[in-house]
Amino acid sequence: MKKLAILLSLTSLVINQSCDSTDGEIDFQGINVFELQYINAGMSGEIIEKKDLEFNEFIELTSNYHFVKKRVYPDSTSIAKGSYIFIQSKESKFFEFEYEEESYLIQNCGSSLKEHISILSNKEIFNGGYLPCDGPGFGYRLVN
């Protein structure tokens, strides 16, 4: 009986995640605001939840293909801006961000002004640009 309960719980979890990841596309009309939900610490596998961070971060996407990334600390806010394109292949969908100028908010392994943000669902995006160089990955969820 206990095994059946576990099996039903896992089935429900898979169905819920499956539905969440396929329930439509990101609406490119208006403004979409994604809020940082967690940081994947890299090779250690540690997940740091939003509530345990010293800052919050938002990515705002506009319908005219511009973005604003804001990192908000208790006593200051950092902002970086640029433009983006939407890229879709058979294997993946992602945004390519190109920043207007150098910023510590750019999350990649090199000195490029570009980031690639994976689209996990119409409500979730992930920036794993630091992961190849053992850095953190950033998971965001649509809030507006």
PDB file of C-alpha atoms in Angstrom:
ATOM      1  CA  MET A   1       0.000   0.000   0.000  1.00  0.00           C
ATOM      2  CA  LYS A   2       2.851   2.364   0.852  1.00  0.00           C
ATOM      3  CA  LYS A   3       4.475   1.673  -2.544  1.00  0.00           C
ATOM      4  CA  LEU A   4       1.193   2.485  -4.291  1.00  0.00           C
ATOM      5  CA  ALA A   5       0.945   5.833  -2.470  1.00  0.00           C
ATOM      6  CA  ILE A   6       4.513   6.714  -3.470  1.00  0.00           C
ATOM      7  CA  LEU A   7       3.841   5.687  -7.077  1.00  0.00           C
ATOM      8  CA  LEU A   8       0.687   7.841  -7.213  1.00  0.00           C
ATOM      9  CA  SER A   9       2.559  10.813  -5.727  1.00  0.00           C
ATOM     10  CA  LEU A  10       5.362  10.514  -8.283  1.00  0.00           C
ATOM     11  CA  THR A  11       2.868  10.152 -11.141  1.00  0.00           C
ATOM     12  CA  SER A  12       1.033  13.273  -9.995  1.00  0.00           C
ATOM     13  CA  LEU A  13       4.317  15.187  -9.770  1.00  0.00           C
ATOM     14  CA  VAL A  14       5.359  14.175 -13.300  1.00  0.00           C
ATOM     15  CA  ILE A  15       1.946  15.083 -14.716  1.00  0.00           C
ATOM     16  CA  ASN A  16       1.954  18.488 -12.988  1.00  0.00           C
ATOM     17  CA  GLN A  17       5.465  19.312 -14.194  1.00  0.00           C
ATOM     18  CA  SER A  18       4.639  18.085 -17.669  1.00  0.00           C
ATOM     19  CA  CYS A  19       1.554  20.285 -17.859  1.00  0.00           C
ATOM     20  CA  ASP A  20       3.448  23.305 -16.559  1.00  0.00           C
ATOM     21  CA  SER A  21       6.158  23.004 -19.179  1.00  0.00           C
ATOM     22  CA  THR A  22       3.793  22.715 -22.143  1.00  0.00           C
ATOM     23  CA  ASP A  23       0.989  25.128 -21.294  1.00  0.00           C
ATOM     24  CA  GLY A  24       1.653  27.556 -24.092  1.00  0.00           C
ATOM     25  CA  GLU A  25       4.291  29.976 -25.207  1.00  0.00           C
ATOM     26  CA  ILE A  26       5.669  33.087 -23.562  1.00  0.00           C
ATOM     27  CA  ASP A  27       3.440  36.013 -24.454  1.00  0.00           C
ATOM     28  CA  PHE A  28       5.647  38.457 -26.337  1.00  0.00           C
ATOM     29  CA  GLN A  29       3.056  41.242 -26.087  1.00  0.00           C
ATOM     30  CA  GLY A  30       3.499  43.812 -23.349  1.00  0.00           C
ATOM     31  CA  ILE A  31       6.023  43.274 -20.576  1.00  0.00           C
ATOM     32  CA  ASN A  32       7.091  39.976 -19.006  1.00  0.00           C
ATOM     33  CA  VAL A  33       8.836  40.143 -15.626  1.00  0.00           C
ATOM     34  CA  PHE A  34      10.779  37.115 -14.402  1.00  0.00           C
ATOM     35  CA  GLU A  35      11.972  36.952 -10.780  1.00  0.00           C
ATOM     36  CA  LEU A  36      14.985  34.969  -9.574  1.00  0.00           C
ATOM     37  CA  GLN A  37      13.772  31.904  -7.645  1.00  0.00           C
ATOM     38  CA  TYR A  38      16.966  29.948  -7.003  1.00  0.00           C
ATOM     39  CA  ILE A  39      20.641  29.653  -7.770  1.00  0.00           C
ATOM     40  CA  ASN A  40      22.200  26.319  -8.726  1.00  0.00           C
ATOM     41  CA  ALA A  41      25.666  26.580  -7.147  1.00  0.00           C
ATOM     42  CA  GLY A  42      27.350  24.593  -9.931  1.00  0.00           C
ATOM     43  CA  MET A  43      29.357  21.431  -9.453  1.00  0.00           C
ATOM     44  CA  SER A  44      28.440  21.145  -5.778  1.00  0.00           C
ATOM     45  CA  GLY A  45      24.815  20.692  -6.820  1.00  0.00           C
ATOM     46  CA  GLU A  46      23.656  22.956  -3.986  1.00  0.00           C
ATOM     47  CA  ILE A  47      20.428  24.860  -4.675  1.00  0.00           C
ATOM     48  CA  ILE A  48      20.135  28.223  -2.929  1.00  0.00           C
ATOM     49  CA  GLU A  49      16.532  29.366  -2.647  1.00  0.00           C
ATOM     50  CA  LYS A  50      15.452  32.989  -3.132  1.00  0.00           C
ATOM     51  CA  LYS A  51      14.709  33.430   0.580  1.00  0.00           C
ATOM     52  CA  ASP A  52      18.361  32.617   1.411  1.00  0.00           C
ATOM     53  CA  LEU A  53      19.910  35.185  -0.944  1.00  0.00           C
ATOM     54  CA  GLU A  54      21.145  38.650   0.025  1.00  0.00           C
ATOM     55  CA  PHE A  55      19.577  40.139  -3.109  1.00  0.00           C
ATOM     56  CA  ASN A  56      16.688  39.687  -5.492  1.00  0.00           C
ATOM     57  CA  GLU A  57      16.926  39.830  -9.255  1.00  0.00           C
ATOM     58  CA  PHE A  58      14.421  40.565 -12.011  1.00  0.00           C
ATOM     59  CA  ILE A  59      14.529  40.323 -15.796  1.00  0.00           C
ATOM     60  CA  GLU A  60      12.000  42.465 -17.623  1.00  0.00           C
ATOM     61  CA  LEU A  61      11.347  41.621 -21.288  1.00  0.00           C
ATOM     62  CA  THR A  62       9.456  44.083 -23.468  1.00  0.00           C
ATOM     63  CA  SER A  63       7.588  43.393 -26.689  1.00  0.00           C
ATOM     64  CA  ASN A  64      10.025  45.603 -28.618  1.00  0.00           C
ATOM     65  CA  TYR A  65      12.849  43.118 -27.857  1.00  0.00           C
ATOM     66  CA  HIS A  66      14.585  45.053 -25.112  1.00  0.00           C
ATOM     67  CA  PHE A  67      15.370  43.806 -21.618  1.00  0.00           C
ATOM     68  CA  VAL A  68      16.314  45.231 -18.255  1.00  0.00           C
ATOM     69  CA  LYS A  69      18.014  43.134 -15.578  1.00  0.00           C
ATOM     70  CA  LYS A  70      17.817  44.510 -12.030  1.00  0.00           C
ATOM     71  CA  ARG A  71      19.627  43.166  -8.997  1.00  0.00           C
ATOM     72  CA  VAL A  72      18.144  44.633  -5.836  1.00  0.00           C
ATOM     73  CA  TYR A  73      20.099  44.699  -2.571  1.00  0.00           C
ATOM     74  CA  PRO A  74      18.705  46.168   0.678  1.00  0.00           C
ATOM     75  CA  ASP A  75      20.699  49.369   0.134  1.00  0.00           C
ATOM     76  CA  SER A  76      21.237  49.561  -3.644  1.00  0.00           C
ATOM     77  CA  THR A  77      20.062  48.432  -7.076  1.00  0.00           C
ATOM     78  CA  SER A  78      22.180  47.511 -10.104  1.00  0.00           C
ATOM     79  CA  ILE A  79      20.703  47.728 -13.598  1.00  0.00           C
ATOM     80  CA  ALA A  80      21.898  46.410 -16.963  1.00  0.00           C
ATOM     81  CA  LYS A  81      20.058  46.841 -20.270  1.00  0.00           C
ATOM     82  CA  GLY A  82      20.154  45.585 -23.807  1.00  0.00           C
ATOM     83  CA  SER A  83      18.253  43.886 -26.585  1.00  0.00           C
ATOM     84  CA  TYR A  84      17.282  40.271 -27.110  1.00  0.00           C
ATOM     85  CA  ILE A  85      16.269  37.850 -29.817  1.00  0.00           C
ATOM     86  CA  PHE A  86      14.196  34.684 -29.526  1.00  0.00           C
ATOM     87  CA  ILE A  87      15.831  31.576 -30.996  1.00  0.00           C
ATOM     88  CA  GLN A  88      14.033  28.266 -31.498  1.00  0.00           C
ATOM     89  CA  SER A  89      15.348  24.968 -32.822  1.00  0.00           C
ATOM     90  CA  LYS A  90      14.035  21.424 -32.644  1.00  0.00           C
ATOM     91  CA  GLU A  91      16.055  20.843 -29.460  1.00  0.00           C
ATOM     92  CA  SER A  92      15.592  24.078 -27.548  1.00  0.00           C
ATOM     93  CA  LYS A  93      14.194  27.567 -27.199  1.00  0.00           C
ATOM     94  CA  PHE A  94      16.179  30.412 -25.718  1.00  0.00           C
ATOM     95  CA  PHE A  95      16.724  34.133 -25.578  1.00  0.00           C
ATOM     96  CA  GLU A  96      20.007  35.645 -26.629  1.00  0.00           C
ATOM     97  CA  PHE A  97      20.635  38.818 -24.640  1.00  0.00           C
ATOM     98  CA  GLU A  98      23.096  41.423 -25.860  1.00  0.00           C
ATOM     99  CA  TYR A  99      24.004  44.034 -23.280  1.00  0.00           C
ATOM    100  CA  GLU A 100      24.590  47.694 -24.110  1.00  0.00           C
ATOM    101  CA  GLU A 101      27.745  47.796 -21.970  1.00  0.00           C
ATOM    102  CA  GLU A 102      29.908  45.672 -19.672  1.00  0.00           C
ATOM    103  CA  SER A 103      28.279  44.769 -16.345  1.00  0.00           C
ATOM    104  CA  TYR A 104      28.901  42.341 -13.498  1.00  0.00           C
ATOM    105  CA  LEU A 105      25.288  41.243 -14.065  1.00  0.00           C
ATOM    106  CA  ILE A 106      26.277  39.505 -17.321  1.00  0.00           C
ATOM    107  CA  GLN A 107      26.334  35.799 -16.542  1.00  0.00           C
ATOM    108  CA  ASN A 108      28.702  33.961 -18.857  1.00  0.00           C
ATOM    109  CA  CYS A 109      32.186  32.449 -18.750  1.00  0.00           C
ATOM    110  CA  GLY A 110      33.909  34.978 -20.966  1.00  0.00           C
ATOM    111  CA  SER A 111      34.047  38.674 -21.609  1.00  0.00           C
ATOM    112  CA  SER A 112      31.211  38.684 -24.128  1.00  0.00           C
ATOM    113  CA  LEU A 113      28.270  41.062 -23.835  1.00  0.00           C
ATOM    114  CA  LYS A 114      25.933  38.141 -24.650  1.00  0.00           C
ATOM    115  CA  GLU A 115      23.987  35.666 -22.530  1.00  0.00           C
ATOM    116  CA  HIS A 116      21.856  32.698 -23.501  1.00  0.00           C
ATOM    117  CA  ILE A 117      18.740  32.207 -21.391  1.00  0.00           C
ATOM    118  CA  SER A 118      17.025  28.812 -21.785  1.00  0.00           C
ATOM    119  CA  ILE A 119      13.243  28.787 -21.905  1.00  0.00           C
ATOM    120  CA  LEU A 120      12.075  25.886 -19.743  1.00  0.00           C
ATOM    121  CA  SER A 121       8.357  26.711 -20.051  1.00  0.00           C
ATOM    122  CA  ASN A 122       6.143  29.733 -20.627  1.00  0.00           C
ATOM    123  CA  LYS A 123       6.719  30.596 -16.947  1.00  0.00           C
ATOM    124  CA  GLU A 124      10.324  29.557 -16.333  1.00  0.00           C
ATOM    125  CA  ILE A 125      13.699  30.560 -17.740  1.00  0.00           C
ATOM    126  CA  PHE A 126      17.204  29.509 -16.735  1.00  0.00           C
ATOM    127  CA  ASN A 127      20.584  31.142 -17.245  1.00  0.00           C
ATOM    128  CA  GLY A 128      23.282  28.484 -17.069  1.00  0.00           C
ATOM    129  CA  GLY A 129      25.952  30.649 -18.676  1.00  0.00           C
ATOM    130  CA  TYR A 130      28.360  30.242 -15.747  1.00  0.00           C
ATOM    131  CA  LEU A 131      27.871  26.460 -15.386  1.00  0.00           C
ATOM    132  CA  PRO A 132      30.545  25.426 -17.957  1.00  0.00           C
ATOM    133  CA  CYS A 133      33.168  27.274 -15.879  1.00  0.00           C
ATOM    134  CA  ASP A 134      31.877  25.858 -12.557  1.00  0.00           C
ATOM    135  CA  GLY A 135      29.799  28.902 -11.755  1.00  0.00           C
ATOM    136  CA  PRO A 136      26.189  29.201 -10.689  1.00  0.00           C
ATOM    137  CA  GLY A 137      23.013  28.853 -12.743  1.00  0.00           C
ATOM    138  CA  PHE A 138      20.085  31.210 -12.182  1.00  0.00           C
ATOM    139  CA  GLY A 139      16.438  30.066 -12.292  1.00  0.00           C
ATOM    140  CA  TYR A 140      13.645  32.604 -12.827  1.00  0.00           C
ATOM    141  CA  ARG A 141       9.854  32.393 -12.778  1.00  0.00           C
ATOM    142  CA  LEU A 142       7.335  34.671 -14.483  1.00  0.00           C
ATOM    143  CA  VAL A 143       5.677  37.021 -11.978  1.00  0.00           C
ATOM    144  CA  ASN A 144       3.948  39.428 -14.385  1.00  0.00           C
TER     145      ASN A 144
END
